Coordinates of N, CA and C in Angstrom, one line a residue:
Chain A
X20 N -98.8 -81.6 -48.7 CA -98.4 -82.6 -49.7 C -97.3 -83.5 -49.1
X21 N -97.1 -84.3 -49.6 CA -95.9 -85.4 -49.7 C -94.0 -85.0 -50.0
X22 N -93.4 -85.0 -48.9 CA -92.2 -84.8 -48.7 C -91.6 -85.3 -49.6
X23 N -90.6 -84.8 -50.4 CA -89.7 -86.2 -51.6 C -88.8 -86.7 -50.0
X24 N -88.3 -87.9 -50.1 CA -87.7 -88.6 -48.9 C -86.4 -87.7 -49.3
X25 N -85.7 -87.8 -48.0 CA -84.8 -87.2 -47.8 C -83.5 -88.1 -48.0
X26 N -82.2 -87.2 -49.0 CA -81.5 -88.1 -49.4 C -81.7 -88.8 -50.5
X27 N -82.8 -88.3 -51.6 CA -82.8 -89.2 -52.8 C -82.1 -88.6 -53.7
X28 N -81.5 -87.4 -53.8 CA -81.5 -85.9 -54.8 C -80.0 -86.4 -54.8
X29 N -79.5 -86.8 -54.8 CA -77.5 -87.3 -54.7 C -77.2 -85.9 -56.2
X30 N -75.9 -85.4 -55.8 CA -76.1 -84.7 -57.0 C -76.4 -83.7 -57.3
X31 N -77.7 -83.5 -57.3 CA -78.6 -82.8 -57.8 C -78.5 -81.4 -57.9
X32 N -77.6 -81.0 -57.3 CA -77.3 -79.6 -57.0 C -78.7 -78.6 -56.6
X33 N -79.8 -79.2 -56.2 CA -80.8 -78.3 -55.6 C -81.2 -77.8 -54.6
X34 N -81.8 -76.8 -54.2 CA -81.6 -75.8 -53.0 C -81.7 -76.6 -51.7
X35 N -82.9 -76.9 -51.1 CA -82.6 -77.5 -49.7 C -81.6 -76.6 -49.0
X36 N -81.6 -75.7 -48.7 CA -81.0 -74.6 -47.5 C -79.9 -75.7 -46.9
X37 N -78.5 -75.5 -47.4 CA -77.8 -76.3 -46.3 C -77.5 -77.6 -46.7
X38 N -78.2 -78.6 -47.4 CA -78.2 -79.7 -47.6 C -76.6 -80.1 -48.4
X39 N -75.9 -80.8 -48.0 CA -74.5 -80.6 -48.7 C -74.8 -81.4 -49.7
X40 N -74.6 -81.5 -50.8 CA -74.2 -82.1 -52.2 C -73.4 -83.3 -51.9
X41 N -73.6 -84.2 -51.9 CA -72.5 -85.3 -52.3 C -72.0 -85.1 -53.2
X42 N -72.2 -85.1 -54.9 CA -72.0 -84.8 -55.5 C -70.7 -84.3 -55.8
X43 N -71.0 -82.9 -55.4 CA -70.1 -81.3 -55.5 C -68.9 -82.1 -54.7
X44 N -69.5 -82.6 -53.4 CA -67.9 -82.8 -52.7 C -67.2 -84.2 -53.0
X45 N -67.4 -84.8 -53.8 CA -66.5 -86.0 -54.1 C -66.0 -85.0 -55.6
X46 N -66.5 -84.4 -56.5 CA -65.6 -83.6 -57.5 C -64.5 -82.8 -56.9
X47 N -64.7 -81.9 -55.7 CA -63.5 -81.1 -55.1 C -62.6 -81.8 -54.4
X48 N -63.5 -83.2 -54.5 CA -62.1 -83.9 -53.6 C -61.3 -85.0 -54.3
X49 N -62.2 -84.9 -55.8 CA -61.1 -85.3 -56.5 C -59.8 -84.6 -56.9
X50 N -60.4 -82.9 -57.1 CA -59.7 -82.1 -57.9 C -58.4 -81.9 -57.1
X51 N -58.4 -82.3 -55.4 CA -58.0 -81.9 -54.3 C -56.8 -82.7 -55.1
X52 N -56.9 -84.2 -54.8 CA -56.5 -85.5 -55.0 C -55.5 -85.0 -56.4
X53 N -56.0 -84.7 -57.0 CA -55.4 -84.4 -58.5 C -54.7 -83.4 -58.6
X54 N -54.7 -82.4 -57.7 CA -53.7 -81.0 -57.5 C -52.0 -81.6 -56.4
X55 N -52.9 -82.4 -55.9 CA -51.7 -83.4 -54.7 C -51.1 -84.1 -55.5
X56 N -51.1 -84.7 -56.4 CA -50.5 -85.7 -57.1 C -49.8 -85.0 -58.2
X57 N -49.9 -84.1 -58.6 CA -49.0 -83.2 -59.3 C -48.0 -82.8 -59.1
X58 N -48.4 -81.9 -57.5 CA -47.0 -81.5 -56.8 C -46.1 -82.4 -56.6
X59 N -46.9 -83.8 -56.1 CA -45.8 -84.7 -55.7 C -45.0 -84.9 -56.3
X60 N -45.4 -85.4 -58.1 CA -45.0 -85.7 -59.1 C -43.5 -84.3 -59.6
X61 N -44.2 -83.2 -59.0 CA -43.1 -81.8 -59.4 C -42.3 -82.1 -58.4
X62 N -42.4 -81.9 -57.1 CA -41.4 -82.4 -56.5 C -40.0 -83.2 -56.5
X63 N -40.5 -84.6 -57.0 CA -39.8 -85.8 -57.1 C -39.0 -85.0 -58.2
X64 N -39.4 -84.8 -59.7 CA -38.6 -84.3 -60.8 C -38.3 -83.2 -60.2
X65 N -38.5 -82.4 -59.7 CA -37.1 -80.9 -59.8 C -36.2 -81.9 -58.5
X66 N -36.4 -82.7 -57.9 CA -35.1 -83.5 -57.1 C -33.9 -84.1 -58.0
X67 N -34.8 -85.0 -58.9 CA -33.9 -85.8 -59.6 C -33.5 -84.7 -60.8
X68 N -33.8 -84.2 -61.2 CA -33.7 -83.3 -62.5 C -32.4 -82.0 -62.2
X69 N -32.3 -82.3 -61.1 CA -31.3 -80.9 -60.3 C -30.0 -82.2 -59.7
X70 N -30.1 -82.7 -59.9 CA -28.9 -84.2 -59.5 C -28.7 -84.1 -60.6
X71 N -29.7 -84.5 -62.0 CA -29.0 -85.2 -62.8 C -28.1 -83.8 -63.8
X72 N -28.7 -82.6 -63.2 CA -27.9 -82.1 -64.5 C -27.5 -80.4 -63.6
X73 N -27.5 -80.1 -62.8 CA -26.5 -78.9 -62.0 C -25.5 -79.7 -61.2
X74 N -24.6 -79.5 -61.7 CA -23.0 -79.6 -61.1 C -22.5 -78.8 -59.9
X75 N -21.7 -78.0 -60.4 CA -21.5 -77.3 -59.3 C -22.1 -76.1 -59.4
X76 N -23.0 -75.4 -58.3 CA -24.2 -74.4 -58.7 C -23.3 -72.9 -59.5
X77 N -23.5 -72.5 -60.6 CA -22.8 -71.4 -60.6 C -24.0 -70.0 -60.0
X78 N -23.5 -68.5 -60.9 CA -24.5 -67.9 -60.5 C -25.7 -67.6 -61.3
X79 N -25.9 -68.8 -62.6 CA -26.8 -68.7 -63.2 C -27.6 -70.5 -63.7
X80 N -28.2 -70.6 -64.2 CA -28.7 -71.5 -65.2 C -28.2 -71.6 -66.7
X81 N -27.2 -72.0 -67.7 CA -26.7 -71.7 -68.1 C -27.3 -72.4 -69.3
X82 N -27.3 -72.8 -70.3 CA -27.9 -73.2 -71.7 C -27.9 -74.2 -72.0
X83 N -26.6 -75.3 -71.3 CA -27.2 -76.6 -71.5 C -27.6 -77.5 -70.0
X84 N -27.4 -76.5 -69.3 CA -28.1 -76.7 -68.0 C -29.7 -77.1 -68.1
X85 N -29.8 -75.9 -68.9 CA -31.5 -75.4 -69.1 C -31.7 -76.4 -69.7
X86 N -31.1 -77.2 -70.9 CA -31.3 -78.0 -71.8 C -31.8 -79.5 -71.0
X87 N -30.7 -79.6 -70.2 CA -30.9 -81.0 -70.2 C -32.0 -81.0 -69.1
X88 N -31.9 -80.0 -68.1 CA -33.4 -80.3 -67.4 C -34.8 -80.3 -68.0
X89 N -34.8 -79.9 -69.4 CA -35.9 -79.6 -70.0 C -35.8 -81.4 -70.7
X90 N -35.3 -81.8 -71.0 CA -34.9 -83.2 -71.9 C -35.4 -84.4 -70.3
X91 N -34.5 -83.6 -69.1 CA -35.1 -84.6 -67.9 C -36.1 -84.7 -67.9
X92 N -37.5 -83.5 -67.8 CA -38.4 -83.2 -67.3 C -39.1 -84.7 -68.6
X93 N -38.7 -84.2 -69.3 CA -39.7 -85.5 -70.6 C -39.6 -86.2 -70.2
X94 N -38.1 -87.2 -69.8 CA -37.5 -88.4 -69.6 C -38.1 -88.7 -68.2
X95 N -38.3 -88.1 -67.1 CA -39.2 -88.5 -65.7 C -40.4 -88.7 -66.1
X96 N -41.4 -87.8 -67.3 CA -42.8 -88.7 -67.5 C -42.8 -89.4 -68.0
X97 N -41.9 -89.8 -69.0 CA -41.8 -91.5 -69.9 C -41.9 -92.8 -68.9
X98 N -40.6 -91.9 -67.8 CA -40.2 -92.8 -67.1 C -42.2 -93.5 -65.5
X99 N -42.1 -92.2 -65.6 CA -43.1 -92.4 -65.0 C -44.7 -93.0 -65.3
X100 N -44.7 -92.8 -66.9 CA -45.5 -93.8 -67.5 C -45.5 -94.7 -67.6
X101 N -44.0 -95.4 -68.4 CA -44.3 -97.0 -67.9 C -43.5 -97.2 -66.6
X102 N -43.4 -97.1 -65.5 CA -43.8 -97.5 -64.3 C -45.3 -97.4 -64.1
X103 N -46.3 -96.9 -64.2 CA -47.5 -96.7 -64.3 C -47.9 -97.9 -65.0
X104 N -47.6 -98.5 -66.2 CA -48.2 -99.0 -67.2 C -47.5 -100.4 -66.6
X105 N -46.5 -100.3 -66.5 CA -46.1 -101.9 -65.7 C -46.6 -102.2 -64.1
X106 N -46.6 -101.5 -63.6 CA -47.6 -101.5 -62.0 C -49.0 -102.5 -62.6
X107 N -50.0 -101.6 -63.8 CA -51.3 -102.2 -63.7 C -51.2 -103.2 -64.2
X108 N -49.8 -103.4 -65.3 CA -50.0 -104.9 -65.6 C -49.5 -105.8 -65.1
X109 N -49.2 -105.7 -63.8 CA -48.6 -106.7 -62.9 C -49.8 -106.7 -62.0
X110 N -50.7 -105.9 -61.5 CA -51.9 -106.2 -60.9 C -52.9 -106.7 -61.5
X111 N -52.9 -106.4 -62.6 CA -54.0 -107.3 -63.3 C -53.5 -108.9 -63.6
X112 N -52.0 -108.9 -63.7 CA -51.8 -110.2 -63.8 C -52.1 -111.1 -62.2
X113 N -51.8 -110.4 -61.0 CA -51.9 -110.8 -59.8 C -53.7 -111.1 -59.5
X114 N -54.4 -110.2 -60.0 CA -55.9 -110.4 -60.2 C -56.1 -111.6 -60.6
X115 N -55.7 -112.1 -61.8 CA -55.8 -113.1 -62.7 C -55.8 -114.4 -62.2
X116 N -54.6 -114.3 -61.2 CA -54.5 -115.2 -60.4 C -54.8 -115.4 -59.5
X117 N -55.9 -115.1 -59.2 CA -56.0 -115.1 -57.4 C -57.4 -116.1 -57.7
Chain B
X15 N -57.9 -110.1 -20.9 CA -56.5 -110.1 -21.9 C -56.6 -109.8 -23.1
X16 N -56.3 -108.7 -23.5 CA -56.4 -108.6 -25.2 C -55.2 -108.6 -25.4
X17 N -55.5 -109.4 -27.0 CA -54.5 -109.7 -27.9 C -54.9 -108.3 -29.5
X18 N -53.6 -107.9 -29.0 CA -53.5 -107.0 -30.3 C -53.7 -107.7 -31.4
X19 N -54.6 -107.2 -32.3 CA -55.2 -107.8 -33.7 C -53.5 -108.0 -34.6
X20 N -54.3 -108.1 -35.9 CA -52.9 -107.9 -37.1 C -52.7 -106.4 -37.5
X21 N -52.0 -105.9 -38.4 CA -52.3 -104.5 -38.7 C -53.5 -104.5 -39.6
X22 N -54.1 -105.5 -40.3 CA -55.1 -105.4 -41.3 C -54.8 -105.3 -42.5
X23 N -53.6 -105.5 -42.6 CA -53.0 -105.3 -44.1 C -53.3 -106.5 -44.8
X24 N -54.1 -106.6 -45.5 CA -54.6 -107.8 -46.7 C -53.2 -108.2 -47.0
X25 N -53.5 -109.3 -47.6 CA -52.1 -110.3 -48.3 C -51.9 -109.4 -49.4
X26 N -53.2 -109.0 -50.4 CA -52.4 -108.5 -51.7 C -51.7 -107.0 -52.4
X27 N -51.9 -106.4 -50.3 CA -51.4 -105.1 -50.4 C -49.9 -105.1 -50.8
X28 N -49.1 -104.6 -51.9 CA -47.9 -104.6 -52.7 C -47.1 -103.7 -51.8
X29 N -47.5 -103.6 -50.7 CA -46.5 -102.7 -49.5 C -46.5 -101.4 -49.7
X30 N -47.9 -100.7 -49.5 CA -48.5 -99.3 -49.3 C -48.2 -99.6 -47.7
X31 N -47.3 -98.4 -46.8 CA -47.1 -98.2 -45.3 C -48.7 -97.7 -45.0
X32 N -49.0 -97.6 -45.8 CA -50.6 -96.9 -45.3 C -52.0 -97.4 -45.1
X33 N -52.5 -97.8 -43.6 CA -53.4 -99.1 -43.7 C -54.5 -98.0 -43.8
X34 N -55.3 -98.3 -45.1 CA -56.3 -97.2 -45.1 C -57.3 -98.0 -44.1
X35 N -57.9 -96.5 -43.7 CA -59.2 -96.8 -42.9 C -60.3 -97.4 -43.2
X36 N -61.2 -98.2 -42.6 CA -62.9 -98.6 -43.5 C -63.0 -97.8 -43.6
X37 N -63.7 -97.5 -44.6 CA -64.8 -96.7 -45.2 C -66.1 -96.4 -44.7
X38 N -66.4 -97.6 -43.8 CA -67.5 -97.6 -42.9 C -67.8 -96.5 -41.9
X39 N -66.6 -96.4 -41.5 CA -66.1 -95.4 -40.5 C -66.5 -93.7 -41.1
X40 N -65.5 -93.4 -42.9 CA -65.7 -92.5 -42.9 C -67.1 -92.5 -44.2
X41 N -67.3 -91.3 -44.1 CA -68.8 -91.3 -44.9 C -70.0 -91.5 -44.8
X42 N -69.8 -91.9 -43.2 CA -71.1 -92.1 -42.1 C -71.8 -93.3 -43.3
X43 N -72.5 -92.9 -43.4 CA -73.9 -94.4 -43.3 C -74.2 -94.2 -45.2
X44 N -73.9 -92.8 -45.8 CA -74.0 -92.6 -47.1 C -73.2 -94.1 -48.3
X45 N -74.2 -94.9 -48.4 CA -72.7 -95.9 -49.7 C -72.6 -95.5 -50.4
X46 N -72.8 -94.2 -50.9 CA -72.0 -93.5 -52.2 C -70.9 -93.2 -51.7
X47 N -70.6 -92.1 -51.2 CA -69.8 -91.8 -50.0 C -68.6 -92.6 -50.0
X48 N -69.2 -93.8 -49.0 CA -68.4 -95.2 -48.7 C -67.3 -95.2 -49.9
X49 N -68.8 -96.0 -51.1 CA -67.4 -96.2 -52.2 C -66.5 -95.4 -52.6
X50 N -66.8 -94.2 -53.2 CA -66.2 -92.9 -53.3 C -64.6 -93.1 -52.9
X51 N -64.9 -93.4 -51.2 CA -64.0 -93.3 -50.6 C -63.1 -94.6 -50.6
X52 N -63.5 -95.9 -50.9 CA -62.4 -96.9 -51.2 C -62.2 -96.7 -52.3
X53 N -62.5 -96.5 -53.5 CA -62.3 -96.2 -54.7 C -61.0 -95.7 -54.9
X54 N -61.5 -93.9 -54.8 CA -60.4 -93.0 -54.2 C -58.6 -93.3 -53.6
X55 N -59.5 -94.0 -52.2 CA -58.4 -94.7 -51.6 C -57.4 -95.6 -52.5
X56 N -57.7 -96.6 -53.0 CA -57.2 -97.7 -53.9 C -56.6 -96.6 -55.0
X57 N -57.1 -95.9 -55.4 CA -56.6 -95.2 -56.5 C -55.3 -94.5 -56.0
X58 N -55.1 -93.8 -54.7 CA -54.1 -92.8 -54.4 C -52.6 -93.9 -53.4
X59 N -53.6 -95.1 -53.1 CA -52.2 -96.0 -53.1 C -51.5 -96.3 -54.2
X60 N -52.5 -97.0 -55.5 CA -51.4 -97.1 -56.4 C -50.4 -96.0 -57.0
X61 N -51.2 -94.2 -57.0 CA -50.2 -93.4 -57.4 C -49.2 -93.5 -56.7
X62 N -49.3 -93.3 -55.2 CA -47.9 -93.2 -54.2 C -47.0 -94.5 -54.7
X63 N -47.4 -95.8 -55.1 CA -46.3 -96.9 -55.1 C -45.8 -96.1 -56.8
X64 N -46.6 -95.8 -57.8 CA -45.8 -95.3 -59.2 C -44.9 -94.4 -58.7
X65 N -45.2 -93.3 -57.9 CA -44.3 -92.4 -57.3 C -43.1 -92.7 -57.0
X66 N -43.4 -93.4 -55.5 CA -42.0 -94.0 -55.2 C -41.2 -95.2 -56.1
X67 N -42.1 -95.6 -56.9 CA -41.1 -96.8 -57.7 C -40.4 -95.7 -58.9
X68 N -40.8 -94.8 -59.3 CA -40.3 -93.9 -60.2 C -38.7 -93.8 -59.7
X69 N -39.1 -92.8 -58.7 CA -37.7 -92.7 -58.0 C -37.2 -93.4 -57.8
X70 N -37.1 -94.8 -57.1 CA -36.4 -95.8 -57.2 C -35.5 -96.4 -58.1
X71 N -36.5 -96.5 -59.2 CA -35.9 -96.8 -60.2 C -35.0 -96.2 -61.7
X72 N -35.3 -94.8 -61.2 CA -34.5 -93.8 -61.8 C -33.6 -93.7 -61.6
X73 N -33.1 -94.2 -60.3 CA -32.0 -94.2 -59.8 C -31.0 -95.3 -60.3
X74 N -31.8 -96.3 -60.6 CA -31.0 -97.8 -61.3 C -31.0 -98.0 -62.8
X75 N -32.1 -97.0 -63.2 CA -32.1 -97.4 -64.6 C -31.5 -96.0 -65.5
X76 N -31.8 -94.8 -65.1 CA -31.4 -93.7 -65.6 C -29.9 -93.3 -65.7
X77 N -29.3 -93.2 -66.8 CA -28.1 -92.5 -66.9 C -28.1 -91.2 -67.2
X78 N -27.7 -90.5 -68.6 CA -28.1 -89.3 -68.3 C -29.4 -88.8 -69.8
X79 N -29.9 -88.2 -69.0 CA -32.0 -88.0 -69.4 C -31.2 -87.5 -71.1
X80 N -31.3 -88.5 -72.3 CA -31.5 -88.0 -73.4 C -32.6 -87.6 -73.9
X81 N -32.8 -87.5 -75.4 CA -34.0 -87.2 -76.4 C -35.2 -88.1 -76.4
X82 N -35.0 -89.3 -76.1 CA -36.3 -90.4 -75.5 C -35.5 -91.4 -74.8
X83 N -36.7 -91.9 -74.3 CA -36.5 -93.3 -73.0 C -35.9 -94.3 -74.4
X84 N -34.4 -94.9 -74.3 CA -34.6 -96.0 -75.3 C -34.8 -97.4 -74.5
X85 N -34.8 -98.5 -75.2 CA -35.7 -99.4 -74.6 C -34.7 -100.4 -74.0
X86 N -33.2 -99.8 -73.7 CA -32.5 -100.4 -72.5 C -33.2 -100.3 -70.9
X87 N -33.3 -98.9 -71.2 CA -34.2 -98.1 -70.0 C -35.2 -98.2 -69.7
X88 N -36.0 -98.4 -70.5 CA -37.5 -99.0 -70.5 C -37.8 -100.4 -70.1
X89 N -36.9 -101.5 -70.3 CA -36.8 -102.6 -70.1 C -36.4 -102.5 -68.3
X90 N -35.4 -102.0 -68.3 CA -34.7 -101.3 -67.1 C -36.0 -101.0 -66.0
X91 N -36.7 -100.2 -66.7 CA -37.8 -99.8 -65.6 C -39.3 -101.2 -65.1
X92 N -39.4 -101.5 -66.7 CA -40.5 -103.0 -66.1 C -39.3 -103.7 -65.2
X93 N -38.6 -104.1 -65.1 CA -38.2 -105.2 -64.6 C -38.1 -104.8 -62.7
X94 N -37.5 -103.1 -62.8 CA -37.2 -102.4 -61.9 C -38.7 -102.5 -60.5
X95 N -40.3 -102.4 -61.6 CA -41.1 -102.8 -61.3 C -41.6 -104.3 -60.6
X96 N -41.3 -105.3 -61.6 CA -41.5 -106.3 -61.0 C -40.8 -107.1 -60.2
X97 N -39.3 -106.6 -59.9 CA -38.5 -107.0 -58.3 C -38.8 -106.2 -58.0
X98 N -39.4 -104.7 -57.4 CA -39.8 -104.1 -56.5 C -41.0 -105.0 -55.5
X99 N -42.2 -105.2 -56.7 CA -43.6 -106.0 -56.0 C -43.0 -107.5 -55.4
X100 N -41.9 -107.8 -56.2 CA -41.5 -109.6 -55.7 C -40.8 -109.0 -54.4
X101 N -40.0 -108.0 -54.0 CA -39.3 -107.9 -52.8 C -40.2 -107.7 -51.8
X102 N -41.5 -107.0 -52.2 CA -42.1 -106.7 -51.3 C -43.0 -108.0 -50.8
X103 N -43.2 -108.7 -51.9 CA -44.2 -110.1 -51.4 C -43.1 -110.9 -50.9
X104 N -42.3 -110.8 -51.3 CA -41.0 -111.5 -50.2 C -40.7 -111.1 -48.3
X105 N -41.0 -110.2 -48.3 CA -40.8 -109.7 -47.2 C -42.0 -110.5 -46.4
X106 N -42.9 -109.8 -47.1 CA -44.1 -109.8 -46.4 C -44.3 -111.8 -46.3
X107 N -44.1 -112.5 -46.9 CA -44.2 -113.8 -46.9 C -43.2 -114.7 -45.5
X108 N -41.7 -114.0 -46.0 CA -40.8 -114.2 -44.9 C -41.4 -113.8 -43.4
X109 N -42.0 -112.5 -43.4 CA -42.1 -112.1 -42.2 C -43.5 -112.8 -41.1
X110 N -44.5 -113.2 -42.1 CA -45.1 -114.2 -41.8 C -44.5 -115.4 -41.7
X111 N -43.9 -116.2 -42.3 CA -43.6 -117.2 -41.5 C -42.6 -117.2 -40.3
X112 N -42.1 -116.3 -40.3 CA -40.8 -116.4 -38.7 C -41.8 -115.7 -37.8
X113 N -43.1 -115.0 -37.3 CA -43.7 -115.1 -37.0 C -45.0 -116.1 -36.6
X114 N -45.1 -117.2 -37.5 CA -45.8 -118.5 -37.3 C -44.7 -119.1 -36.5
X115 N -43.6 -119.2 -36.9 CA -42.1 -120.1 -36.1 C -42.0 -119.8 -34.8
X116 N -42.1 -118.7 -34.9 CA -41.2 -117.8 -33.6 C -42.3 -117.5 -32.3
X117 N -43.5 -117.2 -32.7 CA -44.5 -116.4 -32.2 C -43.6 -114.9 -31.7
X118 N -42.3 -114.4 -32.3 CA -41.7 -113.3 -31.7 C -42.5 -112.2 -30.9
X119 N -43.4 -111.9 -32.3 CA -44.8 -111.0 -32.0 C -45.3 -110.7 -31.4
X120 N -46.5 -111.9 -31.7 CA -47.4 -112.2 -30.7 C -47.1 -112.3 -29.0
X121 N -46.3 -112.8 -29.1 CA -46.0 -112.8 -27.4 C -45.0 -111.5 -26.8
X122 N -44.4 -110.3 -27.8 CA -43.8 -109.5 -27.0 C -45.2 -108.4 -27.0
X123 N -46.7 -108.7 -27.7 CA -47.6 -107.8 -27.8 C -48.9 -108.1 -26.9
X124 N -48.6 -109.2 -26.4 CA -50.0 -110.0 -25.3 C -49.3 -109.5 -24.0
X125 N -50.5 -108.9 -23.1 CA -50.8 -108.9 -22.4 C -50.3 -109.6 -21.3

């Protein structure tokens, strides 16, 4: 019988011995993408979040230490929301114009 | 004699250091693939510039992290955004033209 052409199945997650999924691998390479951009995001805040609120290090974490890093951690996603939110509206305004 | 190209950096790149590769290149001959991959691409420059504008501007707009962002700081941060992309289209505008003036470049890169 008649071969289905090779390469039409995108997706499809069906056997074909070996045949790699496109599919499968643009999802793991989002999830990849999405696990990287987290850390980075955790990174950046425990930098700034350890500036803005440990002083001189004692031998603990102390209670309004705890506090204000937990009050930072909010304040770095707000902050990093609208930076996000004014980025796309300045590219879409640059779009607009072009 | 070759003459070294440009870096490829499009005019309306907002000063990502990172000249992404065609896409042609990677994802072999697949155009799912292809787009996938500029898509992708475009998508993880804009996170890196929110990233680093974050920090940047935490730095200028943040005092110390209260109960919400109030809208000194918020204001603080659009603006922090839109001189960031104007310094960058500054540069990049400047640096083009003292390069049309000068040929500095071009001639310490030819052959």
């Amino acid at each position: 019988g008649m071969e289905s052409s090779f390469g039409s199945d995108f997706g499809s997650g069906g056997g074909g011995g070996g045949k790699l999924d496109p599919g499968l691998i643009m999802e793991q390479v989002k999830v990849q993408i999405a696990v990287a951009n987290a850390q980075e995001l955790l990174q950046r805040m425990t930098d700034k979040c350890f500036r803005k609120c440990i002083g001189k290090p004692g031998g603990a974490l102390d209670n309004s230490e705890q506090k204000c890093i937990a009050m930072c951690m909010d304040r770095y996603m707000d902050s990093w929301n609208t930076v996000s939110r004014a980025y796309n509206s300045r590219l879409q305004r640059e779009r607009a114009n072009m | 004699r070759s003459r070294r190209g440009g870096t490829g950096r499009d005019r309306g790149d907002t000063g990502s250091a990172m000249d992404a590769p065609s896409a042609a290149g990677l994802g072999g001959a697949d155009p799912q693939l292809q787009r996938f991959i500029e898509v992708e691409t475009q998508k993880q420059r804009f996170q890196q510039l929110v990233h680093q504008m974050t920090e940047l501007c935490w730095e200028k707009c943040m005092d110390k992290p209260g109960p919400k962002l109030d809208s000194r700081a918020e204001t603080c941060f659009v603006n922090c955004v839109e001189r960031f992309i104007d310094t960058s289209q500054f540069i990049l505008n400047r640096l083009e033209q003292t390069q049309k003036s000068k040929s500095a470049f071009s001639e310490s890169l030819s052959d």
